[in-house]
Amino acid sequence: MGLDQVIGKNIKAFREHLNYTQQEISDYLGISQPAYVKYEKGETVVPLEAMEKLATLYNVDEYDLMEENEQLFQTSVACAYRKTGNIGNLGQISQFQKIVRNYIQMCNELEK
């Protein structure tokens, strides 16, 4: 299985695990639903910006979207979570989560 297919399988698994629709995710990414379907099928390369947005939304690392080891991937899926709230706030929620993660990372670096 090629990397595009691995990423497609993984983003689909995260989306389904967190009960998002393809339309909700495509709206969040600012693309059409058919374009998003091509990502999930591994027919189109997922741009880095979309990978970053999906990782932020799912509260995982970008590398988790590329994980080929099924056991490690399932651990990542189990740890992913969805914030409750209005789907229209996805952009704001994911941006806030990114800020918090960066803050925590900076604090950890300062403690070293």
N, CA, C and O atoms as CSV, one atom per row, in Angstrom:
chain,resi,resn,atom,element,x,y,z
A,1,MET,N,N,0.856,-1.174,0.000
A,1,MET,CA,C,0.000,0.000,0.000
A,1,MET,C,C,0.902,1.236,0.000
A,1,MET,O,O,1.830,1.330,0.803
A,2,GLY,N,N,0.628,2.174,-0.894
A,2,GLY,CA,C,1.403,3.406,-0.986
A,2,GLY,C,C,1.042,4.385,0.120
A,2,GLY,O,O,0.023,4.226,0.792
A,3,LEU,N,N,1.880,5.393,0.306
A,3,LEU,CA,C,1.662,6.368,1.375
A,3,LEU,C,C,0.328,7.102,1.215
A,3,LEU,O,O,-0.351,7.355,2.209
A,4,ASP,N,N,-0.056,7.444,-0.008
A,4,ASP,CA,C,-1.339,8.134,-0.212
A,4,ASP,C,C,-2.509,7.272,0.254
A,4,ASP,O,O,-3.472,7.782,0.826
A,5,GLN,N,N,-2.423,5.960,0.009
A,5,GLN,CA,C,-3.483,5.048,0.445
A,5,GLN,C,C,-3.479,4.903,1.968
A,5,GLN,O,O,-4.540,4.820,2.587
A,6,VAL,N,N,-2.287,4.872,2.571
A,6,VAL,CA,C,-2.185,4.781,4.034
A,6,VAL,C,C,-2.818,6.019,4.668
A,6,VAL,O,O,-3.626,5.908,5.590
A,7,ILE,N,N,-2.446,7.188,4.170
A,7,ILE,CA,C,-3.013,8.432,4.702
A,7,ILE,C,C,-4.526,8.445,4.511
A,7,ILE,O,O,-5.260,8.823,5.424
A,8,GLY,N,N,-4.996,8.040,3.347
A,8,GLY,CA,C,-6.431,8.000,3.090
A,8,GLY,C,C,-7.165,7.092,4.051
A,8,GLY,O,O,-8.211,7.457,4.587
A,9,LYS,N,N,-6.617,5.910,4.269
A,9,LYS,CA,C,-7.222,4.956,5.205
A,9,LYS,C,C,-7.247,5.541,6.613
A,9,LYS,O,O,-8.236,5.406,7.334
A,10,ASN,N,N,-6.156,6.189,6.996
A,10,ASN,CA,C,-6.052,6.732,8.346
A,10,ASN,C,C,-6.976,7.926,8.573
A,10,ASN,O,O,-7.623,8.017,9.616
A,11,ILE,N,N,-7.044,8.838,7.610
A,11,ILE,CA,C,-7.927,9.995,7.826
A,11,ILE,C,C,-9.391,9.566,7.841
A,11,ILE,O,O,-10.215,10.166,8.531
A,12,LYS,N,N,-9.703,8.538,7.086
A,12,LYS,CA,C,-11.071,8.004,7.117
A,12,LYS,C,C,-11.363,7.382,8.483
A,12,LYS,O,O,-12.443,7.579,9.038
A,13,ALA,N,N,-10.403,6.634,9.021
A,13,ALA,CA,C,-10.599,5.994,10.323
A,13,ALA,C,C,-10.785,7.035,11.429
A,13,ALA,O,O,-11.660,6.885,12.282
A,14,PHE,N,N,-9.963,8.090,11.416
A,14,PHE,CA,C,-10.130,9.155,12.415
A,14,PHE,C,C,-11.492,9.824,12.262
A,14,PHE,O,O,-12.193,10.047,13.249
A,15,ARG,N,N,-11.863,10.140,11.031
A,15,ARG,CA,C,-13.144,10.810,10.784
A,15,ARG,C,C,-14.306,9.966,11.294
A,15,ARG,O,O,-15.197,10.472,11.976
A,16,GLU,N,N,-14.290,8.682,10.961
A,16,GLU,CA,C,-15.377,7.798,11.383
A,16,GLU,C,C,-15.382,7.608,12.900
A,16,GLU,O,O,-16.443,7.589,13.524
A,17,HIS,N,N,-14.191,7.466,13.490
A,17,HIS,CA,C,-14.094,7.279,14.941
A,17,HIS,C,C,-14.702,8.462,15.692
A,17,HIS,O,O,-15.307,8.297,16.751
A,18,LEU,N,N,-14.531,9.656,15.126
A,18,LEU,CA,C,-15.008,10.866,15.789
A,18,LEU,C,C,-16.365,11.335,15.265
A,18,LEU,O,O,-16.831,12.422,15.605
A,19,ASN,N,N,-16.987,10.505,14.438
A,19,ASN,CA,C,-18.350,10.752,13.945
A,19,ASN,C,C,-18.513,12.057,13.171
A,19,ASN,O,O,-19.522,12.749,13.305
A,20,TYR,N,N,-17.519,12.378,12.368
A,20,TYR,CA,C,-17.652,13.495,11.441
A,20,TYR,C,C,-18.107,12.948,10.095
A,20,TYR,O,O,-17.799,11.809,9.743
A,21,THR,N,N,-18.836,13.759,9.350
A,21,THR,CA,C,-19.198,13.374,7.988
A,21,THR,C,C,-18.117,13.874,7.032
A,21,THR,O,O,-17.328,14.757,7.370
A,22,GLN,N,N,-18.099,13.299,5.847
A,22,GLN,CA,C,-17.168,13.784,4.829
A,22,GLN,C,C,-17.459,15.242,4.501
A,22,GLN,O,O,-16.535,16.021,4.263
A,23,GLN,N,N,-18.721,15.613,4.486
A,23,GLN,CA,C,-19.089,16.994,4.178
A,23,GLN,C,C,-18.572,17.951,5.247
A,23,GLN,O,O,-18.064,19.024,4.923
A,24,GLU,N,N,-18.698,17.573,6.514
A,24,GLU,CA,C,-18.193,18.434,7.589
A,24,GLU,C,C,-16.688,18.661,7.459
A,24,GLU,O,O,-16.204,19.782,7.616
A,25,ILE,N,N,-15.957,17.590,7.170
A,25,ILE,CA,C,-14.501,17.708,7.051
A,25,ILE,C,C,-14.126,18.489,5.800
A,25,ILE,O,O,-13.217,19.317,5.838
A,26,SER,N,N,-14.808,18.238,4.704
A,26,SER,CA,C,-14.480,18.983,3.480
A,26,SER,C,C,-14.782,20.473,3.658
A,26,SER,O,O,-14.029,21.315,3.170
A,27,ASP,N,N,-15.868,20.804,4.348
A,27,ASP,CA,C,-16.168,22.213,4.637
A,27,ASP,C,C,-15.070,22.826,5.500
A,27,ASP,O,O,-14.626,23.947,5.248
A,28,TYR,N,N,-14.636,22.090,6.514
A,28,TYR,CA,C,-13.574,22.555,7.408
A,28,TYR,C,C,-12.278,22.809,6.633
A,28,TYR,O,O,-11.574,23.784,6.893
A,29,LEU,N,N,-11.971,21.926,5.681
A,29,LEU,CA,C,-10.752,22.073,4.883
A,29,LEU,C,C,-10.907,23.097,3.763
A,29,LEU,O,O,-9.919,23.533,3.173
A,30,GLY,N,N,-12.144,23.478,3.474
A,30,GLY,CA,C,-12.389,24.445,2.408
A,30,GLY,C,C,-12.286,23.840,1.018
A,30,GLY,O,O,-11.884,24.507,0.066
A,31,ILE,N,N,-12.656,22.562,0.912
A,31,ILE,CA,C,-12.631,21.868,-0.375
A,31,ILE,C,C,-13.989,21.220,-0.607
A,31,ILE,O,O,-14.829,21.181,0.292
A,32,SER,N,N,-14.197,20.715,-1.815
A,32,SER,CA,C,-15.460,20.034,-2.108
A,32,SER,C,C,-15.456,18.642,-1.485
A,32,SER,O,O,-14.400,18.073,-1.209
A,33,GLN,N,N,-16.641,18.110,-1.270
A,33,GLN,CA,C,-16.763,16.758,-0.713
A,33,GLN,C,C,-16.162,15.722,-1.655
A,33,GLN,O,O,-15.484,14.812,-1.179
A,34,PRO,N,N,-16.377,15.814,-2.981
A,34,PRO,CA,C,-15.729,14.850,-3.878
A,34,PRO,C,C,-14.192,14.917,-3.820
A,34,PRO,O,O,-13.523,13.893,-3.960
A,35,ALA,N,N,-13.642,16.104,-3.615
A,35,ALA,CA,C,-12.181,16.226,-3.486
A,35,ALA,C,C,-11.709,15.525,-2.220
A,35,ALA,O,O,-10.667,14.870,-2.222
A,36,TYR,N,N,-12.475,15.663,-1.136
A,36,TYR,CA,C,-12.107,14.989,0.110
A,36,TYR,C,C,-12.189,13.472,-0.040
A,36,TYR,O,O,-11.339,12.750,0.482
A,37,VAL,N,N,-13.193,12.994,-0.741
A,37,VAL,CA,C,-13.332,11.551,-0.976
A,37,VAL,C,C,-12.076,11.010,-1.662
A,37,VAL,O,O,-11.628,9.905,-1.356
A,38,LYS,N,N,-11.513,11.780,-2.582
A,38,LYS,CA,C,-10.283,11.356,-3.263
A,38,LYS,C,C,-9.124,11.238,-2.282
A,38,LYS,O,O,-8.258,10.378,-2.449
A,39,TYR,N,N,-9.096,12.091,-1.261
A,39,TYR,CA,C,-8.071,11.956,-0.219
A,39,TYR,C,C,-8.232,10.619,0.494
A,39,TYR,O,O,-7.267,9.874,0.662
A,40,GLU,N,N,-9.477,10.320,0.915
A,40,GLU,CA,C,-9.725,9.086,1.663
A,40,GLU,C,C,-9.446,7.842,0.835
A,40,GLU,O,O,-9.038,6.815,1.379
A,41,LYS,N,N,-9.657,7.920,-0.455
A,41,LYS,CA,C,-9.400,6.768,-1.327
A,41,LYS,C,C,-7.931,6.663,-1.719
A,41,LYS,O,O,-7.524,5.682,-2.341
A,42,GLY,N,N,-7.134,7.665,-1.362
A,42,GLY,CA,C,-5.723,7.659,-1.723
A,42,GLY,C,C,-5.486,7.979,-3.179
A,42,GLY,O,O,-4.426,7.668,-3.723
A,43,GLU,N,N,-6.465,8.600,-3.817
A,43,GLU,CA,C,-6.352,8.938,-5.240
A,43,GLU,C,C,-5.660,10.279,-5.464
A,43,GLU,O,O,-5.187,10.565,-6.564
A,44,THR,N,N,-5.604,11.098,-4.417
A,44,THR,CA,C,-5.006,12.427,-4.495
A,44,THR,C,C,-4.091,12.616,-3.292
A,44,THR,O,O,-4.410,12.175,-2.188
A,45,VAL,N,N,-2.965,13.266,-3.504
A,45,VAL,CA,C,-2.059,13.583,-2.404
A,45,VAL,C,C,-2.724,14.614,-1.495
A,45,VAL,O,O,-3.237,15.629,-1.968
A,46,VAL,N,N,-2.713,14.350,-0.198
A,46,VAL,CA,C,-3.272,15.297,0.762
A,46,VAL,C,C,-2.224,16.388,0.998
A,46,VAL,O,O,-1.114,16.087,1.437
A,47,PRO,N,N,-2.560,17.650,0.712
A,47,PRO,CA,C,-1.589,18.730,0.910
A,47,PRO,C,C,-1.174,18.859,2.379
A,47,PRO,O,O,-1.938,18.517,3.282
A,48,LEU,N,N,0.028,19.349,2.600
A,48,LEU,CA,C,0.553,19.508,3.953
A,48,LEU,C,C,-0.366,20.363,4.821
A,48,LEU,O,O,-0.593,20.049,5.989
A,49,GLU,N,N,-0.890,21.437,4.251
A,49,GLU,CA,C,-1.791,22.308,5.016
A,49,GLU,C,C,-3.025,21.535,5.496
A,49,GLU,O,O,-3.468,21.722,6.629
A,50,ALA,N,N,-3.576,20.679,4.649
A,50,ALA,CA,C,-4.738,19.873,5.040
A,50,ALA,C,C,-4.348,18.857,6.106
A,50,ALA,O,O,-5.115,18.604,7.035
A,51,MET,N,N,-3.153,18.270,5.975
A,51,MET,CA,C,-2.675,17.308,6.986
A,51,MET,C,C,-2.563,17.997,8.346
A,51,MET,O,O,-2.972,17.441,9.366
A,52,GLU,N,N,-2.012,19.197,8.353
A,52,GLU,CA,C,-1.865,19.941,9.606
A,52,GLU,C,C,-3.223,20.260,10.220
A,52,GLU,O,O,-3.408,20.125,11.429
A,53,LYS,N,N,-4.167,20.681,9.393
A,53,LYS,CA,C,-5.502,21.014,9.892
A,53,LYS,C,C,-6.207,19.778,10.443
A,53,LYS,O,O,-6.863,19.848,11.483
A,54,LEU,N,N,-6.074,18.646,9.751
A,54,LEU,CA,C,-6.707,17.413,10.223
A,54,LEU,C,C,-6.071,16.941,11.524
A,54,LEU,O,O,-6.778,16.527,12.443
A,55,ALA,N,N,-4.762,16.998,11.612
A,55,ALA,CA,C,-4.076,16.581,12.838
A,55,ALA,C,C,-4.508,17.453,14.014
A,55,ALA,O,O,-4.733,16.951,15.115
A,56,THR,N,N,-4.619,18.744,13.782
A,56,THR,CA,C,-5.062,19.655,14.837
A,56,THR,C,C,-6.493,19.341,15.250
A,56,THR,O,O,-6.800,19.287,16.440
A,57,LEU,N,N,-7.355,19.136,14.287
A,57,LEU,CA,C,-8.753,18.827,14.574
A,57,LEU,C,C,-8.892,17.538,15.374
A,57,LEU,O,O,-9.691,17.466,16.308
A,58,TYR,N,N,-8.111,16.518,15.010
A,58,TYR,CA,C,-8.213,15.213,15.661
A,58,TYR,C,C,-7.335,15.098,16.899
A,58,TYR,O,O,-7.319,14.058,17.557
A,59,ASN,N,N,-6.601,16.170,17.220
A,59,ASN,CA,C,-5.726,16.176,18.395
A,59,ASN,C,C,-4.673,15.081,18.335
A,59,ASN,O,O,-4.409,14.397,19.323
A,60,VAL,N,N,-4.080,14.927,17.167
A,60,VAL,CA,C,-3.012,13.947,16.973
A,60,VAL,C,C,-1.856,14.638,16.256
A,60,VAL,O,O,-1.980,15.776,15.806
A,61,ASP,N,N,-0.743,13.941,16.159
A,61,ASP,CA,C,0.406,14.442,15.428
A,61,ASP,C,C,0.218,14.146,13.944
A,61,ASP,O,O,-0.453,13.179,13.582
A,62,GLU,N,N,0.806,14.971,13.087
A,62,GLU,CA,C,0.710,14.726,11.644
A,62,GLU,C,C,1.229,13.336,11.278
A,62,GLU,O,O,0.720,12.695,10.358
A,63,TYR,N,N,2.244,12.879,12.007
A,63,TYR,CA,C,2.806,11.556,11.730
A,63,TYR,C,C,1.787,10.439,11.953
A,63,TYR,O,O,1.856,9.392,11.309
A,64,ASP,N,N,0.842,10.665,12.867
A,64,ASP,CA,C,-0.193,9.654,13.106
A,64,ASP,C,C,-1.053,9.435,11.869
A,64,ASP,O,O,-1.597,8.349,11.673
A,65,LEU,N,N,-1.176,10.459,11.039
A,65,LEU,CA,C,-1.963,10.324,9.812
A,65,LEU,C,C,-1.242,9.479,8.772
A,65,LEU,O,O,-1.855,9.000,7.818
A,66,MET,N,N,0.071,9.296,8.959
A,66,MET,CA,C,0.882,8.520,8.012
A,66,MET,C,C,1.304,7.165,8.572
A,66,MET,O,O,2.073,6.446,7.934
A,67,GLU,N,N,0.811,6.811,9.752
A,67,GLU,CA,C,1.247,5.587,10.435
A,67,GLU,C,C,0.827,4.338,9.665
A,67,GLU,O,O,-0.353,4.141,9.374
A,68,GLU,N,N,1.803,3.505,9.343
A,68,GLU,CA,C,1.533,2.260,8.619
A,68,GLU,C,C,1.337,1.072,9.552
A,68,GLU,O,O,0.667,0.105,9.189
A,69,ASN,N,N,1.914,1.134,10.749
A,69,ASN,CA,C,1.784,0.052,11.716
A,69,ASN,C,C,0.379,0.095,12.311
A,69,ASN,O,O,0.022,1.049,13.003
A,70,GLU,N,N,-0.405,-0.925,12.044
A,70,GLU,CA,C,-1.817,-0.937,12.441
A,70,GLU,C,C,-1.989,-0.832,13.950
A,70,GLU,O,O,-2.895,-0.144,14.421
A,71,GLN,N,N,-1.137,-1.498,14.710
A,71,GLN,CA,C,-1.257,-1.467,16.164
A,71,GLN,C,C,-0.982,-0.058,16.707
A,71,GLN,O,O,-1.713,0.431,17.568
A,72,LEU,N,N,0.065,0.585,16.205
A,72,LEU,CA,C,0.368,1.952,16.628
A,72,LEU,C,C,-0.732,2.912,16.191
A,72,LEU,O,O,-1.098,3.831,16.925
A,73,PHE,N,N,-1.255,2.688,14.987
A,73,PHE,CA,C,-2.318,3.560,14.498
A,73,PHE,C,C,-3.567,3.437,15.365
A,73,PHE,O,O,-4.192,4.446,15.692
A,74,GLN,N,N,-3.935,2.226,15.737
A,74,GLN,CA,C,-5.128,2.030,16.563
A,74,GLN,C,C,-4.988,2.722,17.916
A,74,GLN,O,O,-5.976,3.202,18.472
A,75,THR,N,N,-3.768,2.775,18.446
A,75,THR,CA,C,-3.524,3.507,19.687
A,75,THR,C,C,-3.806,4.994,19.482
A,75,THR,O,O,-4.417,5.639,20.334
A,76,SER,N,N,-3.360,5.529,18.353
A,76,SER,CA,C,-3.603,6.943,18.041
A,76,SER,C,C,-5.092,7.222,17.895
A,76,SER,O,O,-5.584,8.244,18.373
A,77,VAL,N,N,-5.806,6.326,17.240
A,77,VAL,CA,C,-7.252,6.501,17.056
A,77,VAL,C,C,-7.953,6.486,18.411
A,77,VAL,O,O,-8.861,7.278,18.659
A,78,ALA,N,N,-7.527,5.587,19.277
A,78,ALA,CA,C,-8.152,5.499,20.595
A,78,ALA,C,C,-7.936,6.773,21.408
A,78,ALA,O,O,-8.779,7.141,22.226
A,79,CYS,N,N,-6.809,7.445,21.183
A,79,CYS,CA,C,-6.486,8.666,21.926
A,79,CYS,C,C,-7.086,9.922,21.301
A,79,CYS,O,O,-7.159,10.962,21.955
A,80,ALA,N,N,-7.510,9.837,20.060
A,80,ALA,CA,C,-8.109,11.001,19.394
A,80,ALA,C,C,-9.450,11.298,20.049
A,80,ALA,O,O,-10.162,10.388,20.473
A,81,TYR,N,N,-9.778,12.551,20.124
A,81,TYR,CA,C,-11.077,12.904,20.690
A,81,TYR,C,C,-11.662,14.092,19.958
A,81,TYR,O,O,-10.969,14.862,19.292
A,82,ARG,N,N,-12.944,14.201,20.111
A,82,ARG,CA,C,-13.686,15.282,19.450
A,82,ARG,C,C,-14.279,16.174,20.524
A,82,ARG,O,O,-14.892,15.704,21.482
A,83,LYS,N,N,-14.088,17.436,20.346
A,83,LYS,CA,C,-14.734,18.396,21.235
A,83,LYS,C,C,-16.207,18.477,20.843
A,83,LYS,O,O,-16.548,18.463,19.660
A,84,THR,N,N,-17.060,18.562,21.835
A,84,THR,CA,C,-18.468,18.744,21.525
A,84,THR,C,C,-18.694,20.203,21.170
A,84,THR,O,O,-17.928,21.078,21.573
A,85,GLY,N,N,-19.708,20.446,20.445
A,85,GLY,CA,C,-20.014,21.820,20.089
A,85,GLY,C,C,-20.495,21.919,18.668
A,85,GLY,O,O,-20.633,20.922,17.960
A,86,ASN,N,N,-20.739,23.111,18.278
A,86,ASN,CA,C,-21.252,23.409,16.956
A,86,ASN,C,C,-20.192,23.130,15.903
A,86,ASN,O,O,-19.045,23.551,16.047
A,87,ILE,N,N,-20.564,22.431,14.860
A,87,ILE,CA,C,-19.635,22.095,13.780
A,87,ILE,C,C,-19.083,23.354,13.123
A,87,ILE,O,O,-17.997,23.321,12.545
A,88,GLY,N,N,-19.797,24.439,13.199
A,88,GLY,CA,C,-19.334,25.689,12.617
A,88,GLY,C,C,-18.121,26.272,13.326
A,88,GLY,O,O,-17.448,27.149,12.785
A,89,ASN,N,N,-17.838,25.796,14.523
A,89,ASN,CA,C,-16.713,26.293,15.300
A,89,ASN,C,C,-15.450,25.456,15.120
A,89,ASN,O,O,-14.479,25.666,15.848
A,90,LEU,N,N,-15.429,24.524,14.188
A,90,LEU,CA,C,-14.274,23.637,14.032
A,90,LEU,C,C,-12.974,24.398,13.835
A,90,LEU,O,O,-11.957,24.051,14.434
A,91,GLY,N,N,-12.996,25.414,13.017
A,91,GLY,CA,C,-11.779,26.181,12.765
A,91,GLY,C,C,-11.261,26.848,14.025
A,91,GLY,O,O,-10.063,26.803,14.307
A,92,GLN,N,N,-12.147,27.461,14.779
A,92,GLN,CA,C,-11.750,28.129,16.014
A,92,GLN,C,C,-11.262,27.124,17.047
A,92,GLN,O,O,-10.265,27.367,17.726
A,93,ILE,N,N,-11.949,26.011,17.169
A,93,ILE,CA,C,-11.558,24.984,18.129
A,93,ILE,C,C,-10.183,24.428,17.787
A,93,ILE,O,O,-9.323,24.315,18.660
A,94,SER,N,N,-9.973,24.085,16.533
A,94,SER,CA,C,-8.692,23.494,16.154
A,94,SER,C,C,-7.556,24.498,16.303
A,94,SER,O,O,-6.447,24.116,16.679
A,95,GLN,N,N,-7.807,25.770,16.018
A,95,GLN,CA,C,-6.771,26.791,16.196
A,95,GLN,C,C,-6.420,26.941,17.670
A,95,GLN,O,O,-5.245,27.058,18.019
A,96,PHE,N,N,-7.420,26.939,18.530
A,96,PHE,CA,C,-7.172,27.037,19.963
A,96,PHE,C,C,-6.374,25.830,20.451
A,96,PHE,O,O,-5.448,25.980,21.249
A,97,GLN,N,N,-6.727,24.639,19.977
A,97,GLN,CA,C,-6.001,23.437,20.377
A,97,GLN,C,C,-4.539,23.520,19.957
A,97,GLN,O,O,-3.655,23.087,20.696
A,98,LYS,N,N,-4.285,24.064,18.799
A,98,LYS,CA,C,-2.914,24.215,18.311
A,98,LYS,C,C,-2.136,25.178,19.212
A,98,LYS,O,O,-0.979,24.920,19.542
A,99,ILE,N,N,-2.758,26.266,19.603
A,99,ILE,CA,C,-2.116,27.232,20.492
A,99,ILE,C,C,-1.782,26.580,21.831
A,99,ILE,O,O,-0.685,26.765,22.357
A,100,VAL,N,N,-2.718,25.823,22.378
A,100,VAL,CA,C,-2.489,25.150,23.655
A,100,VAL,C,C,-1.345,24.152,23.539
A,100,VAL,O,O,-0.482,24.092,24.415
A,101,ARG,N,N,-1.332,23.365,22.461
A,101,ARG,CA,C,-0.248,22.390,22.269
A,101,ARG,C,C,1.104,23.088,22.171
A,101,ARG,O,O,2.084,22.633,22.761
A,102,ASN,N,N,1.159,24.190,21.429
A,102,ASN,CA,C,2.408,24.949,21.310
A,102,ASN,C,C,2.843,25.505,22.659
A,102,ASN,O,O,4.031,25.487,22.981
A,103,TYR,N,N,1.906,25.994,23.443
A,103,TYR,CA,C,2.213,26.524,24.770
A,103,TYR,C,C,2.787,25.429,25.664
A,103,TYR,O,O,3.789,25.643,26.346
A,104,ILE,N,N,2.166,24.277,25.661
A,104,ILE,CA,C,2.646,23.161,26.480
A,104,ILE,C,C,4.037,22.735,26.034
A,104,ILE,O,O,4.903,22.461,26.865
A,105,GLN,N,N,4.248,22.682,24.744
A,105,GLN,CA,C,5.561,22.319,24.221
A,105,GLN,C,C,6.614,23.340,24.656
A,105,GLN,O,O,7.722,22.959,25.035
A,106,MET,N,N,6.286,24.614,24.605
A,106,MET,CA,C,7.224,25.654,25.036
A,106,MET,C,C,7.531,25.528,26.526
A,106,MET,O,O,8.684,25.668,26.932
A,107,CYS,N,N,6.520,25.267,27.338
A,107,CYS,CA,C,6.736,25.084,28.776
A,107,CYS,C,C,7.649,23.897,29.040
A,107,CYS,O,O,8.539,23.969,29.888
A,108,ASN,N,N,7.433,22.815,28.321
A,108,ASN,CA,C,8.279,21.633,28.484
A,108,ASN,C,C,9.717,21.929,28.103
A,108,ASN,O,O,10.644,21.455,28.761
A,109,GLU,N,N,9.912,22.705,27.052
A,109,GLU,CA,C,11.266,23.075,26.622
A,109,GLU,C,C,11.953,23.946,27.668
A,109,GLU,O,O,13.149,23.790,27.913
A,110,LEU,N,N,11.215,24.855,28.282
A,110,LEU,CA,C,11.790,25.738,29.294
A,110,LEU,C,C,12.186,24.984,30.556
A,110,LEU,O,O,13.110,25.390,31.261
A,111,GLU,N,N,11.488,23.883,30.842
A,111,GLU,CA,C,11.793,23.085,32.028
A,111,GLU,C,C,13.054,22.252,31.869
A,111,GLU,O,O,13.607,21.771,32.858
A,112,LYS,N,N,13.512,22.079,30.647
A,112,LYS,CA,C,14.703,21.250,30.409
A,112,LYS,C,C,15.963,21.929,30.865
A,112,LYS,O,O,17.050,21.365,30.736
